[in-house]
Tab-separated table of C-alpha atoms in Angstrom:
chain	number	residue	atom	x	y	z
P	1	MET	CA	-17.416	-8.536	2.827
P	2	SER	CA	-17.988	-10.849	-0.474
P	3	ASP	CA	-15.073	-9.212	-1.374
P	4	PRO	CA	-12.934	-9.496	0.610
P	5	LEU	CA	-9.100	-8.582	0.962
P	6	ILE	CA	-6.864	-11.444	2.837
P	7	ILE	CA	-4.052	-10.709	3.628
P	8	ALA	CA	-2.196	-13.860	4.949
P	9	GLY	CA	-4.768	-15.256	5.961
P	10	LYS	CA	-6.890	-12.460	7.623
P	11	THR	CA	-9.772	-10.895	5.911
P	12	TYR	CA	-10.768	-6.868	5.707
P	13	ASN	CA	-13.464	-5.827	3.928
P	14	SER	CA	-11.373	-2.477	3.379
P	15	ARG	CA	-9.031	-2.190	-0.050
P	16	LEU	CA	-6.929	1.289	1.513
P	17	ILE	CA	-4.435	1.505	4.200
P	18	VAL	CA	-3.201	4.485	5.165
P	19	GLY	CA	0.750	5.975	6.166
P	20	THR	CA	0.655	7.601	9.853
P	21	GLY	CA	2.796	10.688	9.197
P	22	LYS	CA	2.627	14.036	7.474
P	23	TYR	CA	-0.536	14.355	9.778
P	24	ALA	CA	-1.012	17.741	11.628
P	25	SER	CA	-1.896	15.857	15.037
P	26	TYR	CA	-2.540	12.173	15.983
P	27	GLN	CA	-6.642	13.676	15.628
P	28	GLN	CA	-6.274	14.767	12.539
P	29	ASN	CA	-3.859	10.955	11.637
P	30	ALA	CA	-7.181	8.770	13.623
P	31	ASP	CA	-10.192	11.396	11.582
P	32	ALA	CA	-8.607	10.609	8.074
P	33	ALA	CA	-8.411	7.120	8.661
P	34	ARG	CA	-12.125	6.710	9.889
P	35	ALA	CA	-12.864	8.576	6.951
P	36	ALA	CA	-11.063	6.808	4.298
P	37	GLY	CA	-12.072	2.672	5.996
P	38	ALA	CA	-9.377	2.231	6.913
P	39	GLU	CA	-8.370	-1.476	8.654
P	40	ILE	CA	-4.490	-1.683	8.451
P	41	VAL	CA	-2.665	1.668	9.324
P	42	THR	CA	1.629	1.644	8.602
P	43	VAL	CA	3.567	2.926	10.940
P	44	ALA	CA	7.099	4.205	10.982
P	45	LEU	CA	8.755	2.401	13.261
P	46	ARG	CA	11.654	5.019	13.004
P	47	ARG	CA	9.859	8.249	12.750
P	48	VAL	CA	6.501	7.638	15.149
P	49	ASN	CA	6.887	7.634	19.187
P	50	LEU	CA	5.069	5.005	20.171
P	51	SER	CA	6.554	4.041	23.884
P	52	ASP	CA	7.398	8.069	25.127
P	53	PRO	CA	4.568	9.333	27.928
P	54	GLY	CA	5.663	12.458	27.791
P	55	LYS	CA	5.064	13.410	24.642
P	56	GLU	CA	1.776	12.554	22.489
P	57	ILE	CA	1.593	8.740	21.565
P	58	LEU	CA	-0.162	7.528	18.140
P	59	THR	CA	-1.955	4.356	19.808
P	60	ASP	CA	-3.818	6.516	21.846
P	61	PHE	CA	-5.723	7.934	18.849
P	62	VAL	CA	-5.188	5.606	16.076
P	63	LYS	CA	-5.892	2.778	18.256
P	64	PRO	CA	-4.664	-0.777	18.284
P	65	ASP	CA	-8.277	-2.130	18.628
P	66	GLU	CA	-9.425	-0.541	16.313
P	67	PHE	CA	-6.686	-0.659	13.393
P	68	THR	CA	-4.125	-3.964	12.697
P	69	TYR	CA	-1.119	-2.110	12.223
P	70	LEU	CA	1.468	-2.530	10.428
P	71	PRO	CA	5.309	-1.847	11.356
P	72	ASN	CA	7.346	-0.871	8.029
P	73	THR	CA	11.039	-0.247	7.531
P	74	ALA	CA	11.278	3.371	6.367
P	75	GLY	CA	14.280	4.978	6.797
P	76	CYS	CA	16.419	1.729	6.210
P	77	TYR	CA	19.043	1.482	3.340
P	78	THR	CA	20.098	-2.105	3.943
P	79	ALA	CA	18.988	-5.402	4.554
P	80	ASP	CA	20.282	-5.503	7.710
P	81	GLU	CA	18.770	-2.312	9.441
P	82	ALA	CA	15.497	-3.330	8.339
P	83	VAL	CA	15.720	-6.704	9.301
P	84	ARG	CA	17.100	-5.298	13.022
P	85	THR	CA	14.441	-2.561	12.900
P	86	LEU	CA	11.320	-5.738	12.445
P	87	ARG	CA	13.013	-8.228	14.736
P	88	LEU	CA	13.377	-4.544	17.318
P	89	ALA	CA	9.348	-4.293	17.084
P	90	ARG	CA	8.143	-7.734	16.861
P	91	GLU	CA	10.020	-7.765	20.876
P	92	ALA	CA	8.355	-4.270	21.422
P	93	GLY	CA	4.884	-4.871	20.019
P	94	GLY	CA	4.312	-8.244	18.930
P	95	TRP	CA	3.997	-7.233	15.211
P	96	ASN	CA	4.860	-9.878	12.730
P	97	LEU	CA	2.924	-9.079	9.849
P	98	VAL	CA	5.362	-5.592	8.770
P	99	LYS	CA	5.852	-3.650	6.162
P	100	LEU	CA	9.236	-3.835	4.697
P	101	GLU	CA	11.016	-1.385	2.479
P	102	VAL	CA	14.962	-0.646	1.380
P	103	LEU	CA	15.577	2.478	-0.217
P	104	ALA	CA	18.367	2.911	-2.589
P	105	ASP	CA	18.656	7.020	-1.799
P	106	GLN	CA	17.205	9.739	-0.024
P	107	LYS	CA	16.769	11.215	-3.323
P	108	THR	CA	14.482	8.982	-5.166
P	109	LEU	CA	12.959	6.853	-2.229
P	110	TYR	CA	13.467	3.830	-4.620
P	111	PRO	CA	13.732	1.048	-3.532
P	112	ASN	CA	17.187	-0.768	-3.179
P	113	MET	CA	15.578	-4.147	-4.587
P	114	PRO	CA	18.781	-6.934	-4.424
P	115	GLU	CA	18.764	-5.589	-0.547
P	116	THR	CA	14.568	-6.086	-0.155
P	117	LEU	CA	14.802	-9.478	-1.399
P	118	THR	CA	17.968	-9.910	0.587
P	119	ALA	CA	15.894	-8.623	4.636
P	120	ALA	CA	12.960	-10.814	3.331
P	121	LYS	CA	14.173	-13.802	2.989
P	122	ALA	CA	15.724	-13.114	6.379
P	123	LEU	CA	12.525	-12.114	7.573
P	124	ILE	CA	10.493	-14.546	5.957
P	125	ALA	CA	12.443	-17.632	7.476
P	126	ASP	CA	12.732	-15.837	10.969
P	127	GLY	CA	9.057	-16.097	11.063
P	128	PHE	CA	7.420	-12.555	9.650
P	129	GLU	CA	4.820	-12.321	7.004
P	130	VAL	CA	6.457	-9.790	4.717
P	131	MET	CA	4.384	-7.344	2.331
P	132	VAL	CA	6.882	-5.978	0.188
P	133	TYR	CA	7.527	-2.748	-1.541
P	134	CYS	CA	9.641	-2.926	-4.058
P	135	SER	CA	9.976	-1.519	-7.981
P	136	ASP	CA	7.414	-2.294	-11.419
P	137	ASP	CA	9.324	-4.766	-11.869
P	138	PRO	CA	7.947	-8.335	-13.060
P	139	VAL	CA	10.661	-10.317	-11.966
P	140	TYR	CA	12.006	-8.907	-9.202
P	141	ALA	CA	8.722	-9.420	-8.686
P	142	LYS	CA	8.108	-12.770	-8.586
P	143	MET	CA	11.496	-13.443	-6.859
P	144	LEU	CA	9.368	-11.997	-4.120
P	145	GLU	CA	6.562	-13.805	-4.216
P	146	GLU	CA	8.831	-16.929	-4.697
P	147	ALA	CA	11.042	-15.750	-1.252
P	148	GLY	CA	7.353	-15.771	0.773
P	149	CYS	CA	6.464	-12.927	0.578
P	150	CYS	CA	2.519	-12.131	1.859
P	151	ALA	CA	1.852	-9.171	-0.524
P	152	ILE	CA	3.165	-7.326	-3.410
P	153	MET	CA	3.666	-3.424	-3.159
P	154	PRO	CA	5.063	-2.096	-6.599
P	155	LEU	CA	5.104	1.822	-6.302
P	156	GLY	CA	3.000	3.429	-8.771
P	157	SER	CA	5.815	6.322	-9.101
P	158	LEU	CA	7.752	7.994	-6.243
P	159	ILE	CA	7.216	8.328	-2.776
P	160	GLY	CA	5.035	11.135	-1.525
P	161	SER	CA	5.590	12.670	-5.408
P	162	GLY	CA	1.913	12.155	-5.891
P	163	LEU	CA	2.761	11.627	-9.842
P	164	GLY	CA	0.615	8.261	-10.569
P	165	ILE	CA	0.656	5.419	-11.602
P	166	MET	CA	3.451	6.408	-14.062
P	167	ASN	CA	3.830	2.629	-15.681
P	168	PRO	CA	0.545	0.276	-16.099
P	169	VAL	CA	1.893	-1.892	-18.128
P	170	ASN	CA	3.589	-3.752	-15.806
P	171	ILE	CA	1.432	-2.972	-12.690
P	172	ARG	CA	-0.858	-4.502	-14.795
P	173	LEU	CA	2.035	-7.522	-15.573
P	174	ILE	CA	2.506	-8.011	-11.842
P	175	VAL	CA	-1.213	-8.417	-11.730
P	176	GLU	CA	-1.471	-11.654	-14.490
P	177	GLN	CA	1.486	-13.705	-12.605
P	178	THR	CA	1.142	-13.032	-9.025
P	179	ARG	CA	-0.847	-15.332	-6.996
P	180	VAL	CA	-0.104	-13.337	-3.217
P	181	PRO	CA	-2.556	-9.604	-2.778
P	182	VAL	CA	-0.843	-6.722	-5.521
P	183	ILE	CA	-0.893	-3.055	-3.623
P	184	VAL	CA	0.378	-0.615	-5.455
P	185	ASP	CA	2.428	1.439	-2.575
P	186	ALA	CA	3.596	4.960	-3.532
P	187	GLY	CA	3.539	7.731	-5.725
P	188	VAL	CA	-0.600	7.847	-5.447
P	189	GLY	CA	-2.316	11.734	-5.632
P	190	THR	CA	-5.307	11.901	-6.809
P	191	PRO	CA	-9.080	9.627	-6.606
P	192	SER	CA	-8.053	8.692	-9.976
P	193	ASP	CA	-4.934	7.699	-9.112
P	194	ALA	CA	-6.443	4.636	-6.592
P	195	ALA	CA	-9.465	4.289	-9.325
P	196	MET	CA	-6.769	3.098	-11.866
P	197	ALA	CA	-4.692	1.523	-9.581
P	198	MET	CA	-7.955	-1.416	-8.947
P	199	GLU	CA	-8.989	-0.644	-12.702
P	200	LEU	CA	-4.913	-2.123	-13.435
P	201	GLY	CA	-6.600	-5.278	-11.205
P	202	CYS	CA	-4.252	-4.223	-7.893
P	203	ASP	CA	-5.705	-5.981	-5.191
P	204	GLY	CA	-5.743	-2.626	-2.815
P	205	VAL	CA	-3.138	1.002	-2.291
P	206	LEU	CA	-1.620	2.383	0.518
P	207	MET	CA	-1.000	6.178	0.704
P	208	ASN	CA	-0.481	8.657	3.313
P	209	THR	CA	0.577	11.871	1.399
P	210	ALA	CA	-1.582	12.114	-0.979
P	211	ILE	CA	-4.183	11.963	1.347
P	212	ALA	CA	-1.837	13.670	4.749
P	213	ALA	CA	-0.716	17.193	2.592
P	214	ALA	CA	-4.333	17.751	0.729
P	215	LYS	CA	-6.473	21.129	1.523
P	216	ASP	CA	-9.064	18.831	3.680
P	217	PRO	CA	-7.141	15.705	4.144
P	218	ILE	CA	-10.324	14.046	6.246
P	219	LEU	CA	-12.869	14.905	2.376
P	220	MET	CA	-9.335	13.458	0.812
P	221	ALA	CA	-9.722	10.236	3.214
P	222	SER	CA	-13.354	9.504	2.271
P	223	ALA	CA	-12.504	10.481	-1.614
P	224	MET	CA	-9.692	8.029	-1.783
P	225	LYS	CA	-12.561	5.069	-0.055
P	226	HIS	CA	-14.802	5.831	-3.041
P	227	ALA	CA	-12.557	6.141	-5.766
P	228	VAL	CA	-10.578	2.387	-4.694
P	229	ILE	CA	-14.143	1.029	-4.009
P	230	ALA	CA	-15.347	2.673	-7.960
P	231	GLY	CA	-12.062	0.510	-9.557
P	232	ARG	CA	-11.648	-2.699	-8.424
P	233	GLU	CA	-15.897	-2.835	-8.882
P	234	GLY	CA	-14.836	-1.072	-12.742
P	235	TYR	CA	-12.425	-4.275	-12.757
P	236	LEU	CA	-14.676	-6.971	-11.594
P	237	ALA	CA	-17.635	-5.853	-13.649
P	238	GLY	CA	-14.833	-5.882	-16.908
P	239	ARG	CA	-14.838	-2.978	-18.826
P	240	MET	CA	-16.231	-2.362	-22.188
P	241	PRO	CA	-14.243	-2.517	-25.265
P	242	LYS	CA	-12.322	-0.383	-27.206
P	243	LYS	CA	-13.355	0.306	-30.916
P	244	MET	CA	-11.903	2.450	-33.000
P	245	TYR	CA	-15.223	3.928	-34.628
P	246	ALA	CA	-18.321	5.129	-33.679
P	247	ASP	CA	-20.936	2.408	-32.896
P	248	PRO	CA	-24.592	4.367	-32.013
P	249	SER	CA	-26.140	2.875	-28.640
P	250	SER	CA	-29.733	3.000	-30.366
P	251	PRO	CA	-30.111	-0.086	-32.646
P	252	LEU	CA	-30.326	0.327	-36.217
P	253	ALA	CA	-33.287	-2.047	-36.954
P	254	GLY	CA	-36.696	-0.558	-37.916
P	255	LEU	CA	-35.983	2.744	-38.471
P	256	ILE	CA	-38.689	5.172	-39.361
């Protein structure tokens, strides 16, 4: 715990957050979450069975006493929809820490930033701790932080695309200006993508498809865990400066 992640006053050892969609089974989902070393799992409230005893229930496998549940508003396209969904979630499960996402369209699943900001302000006024999915726009990221969001979650690239970090310059700008945790959310496809996000100075990475759609989700989850740790340590260590010319590793003085 020498380098913990702190979100809304709670401390986490793992900087990797995983989702609960697209897995072959809830059991595989649970096994992957454990292999990833994750302590937080996102739950798409509109898509996951949490209450029908006639069907398998996520909580029987990914247990709430083992993982922090992070309800999200995946599938919401307006601020009103998102706010209503999370208010219902709080009534049903008592969740106060939530992940807000308000989407613009089904093709790109890109965030609708004006609606996202409107929803964030309403939820924060209602007492929620809001982690917010957003574009990699430093201006909107600052507005969301100033509105009171407890974590800023810029996309690396489109949700489920596996394209990696498409705009590292903007991600770095967001990291430099933000005082709450910055967590790359969406687009990570490989362990090297996760390491890159961490090397940019991000506080964590959230992913779902990169693990769930891998040929071996459990092994990929383990790989992502190590990539996040390596990227974080690399960032803290401070990389060597880039040089235009060769610089010999052995000193030139005293050559025979």
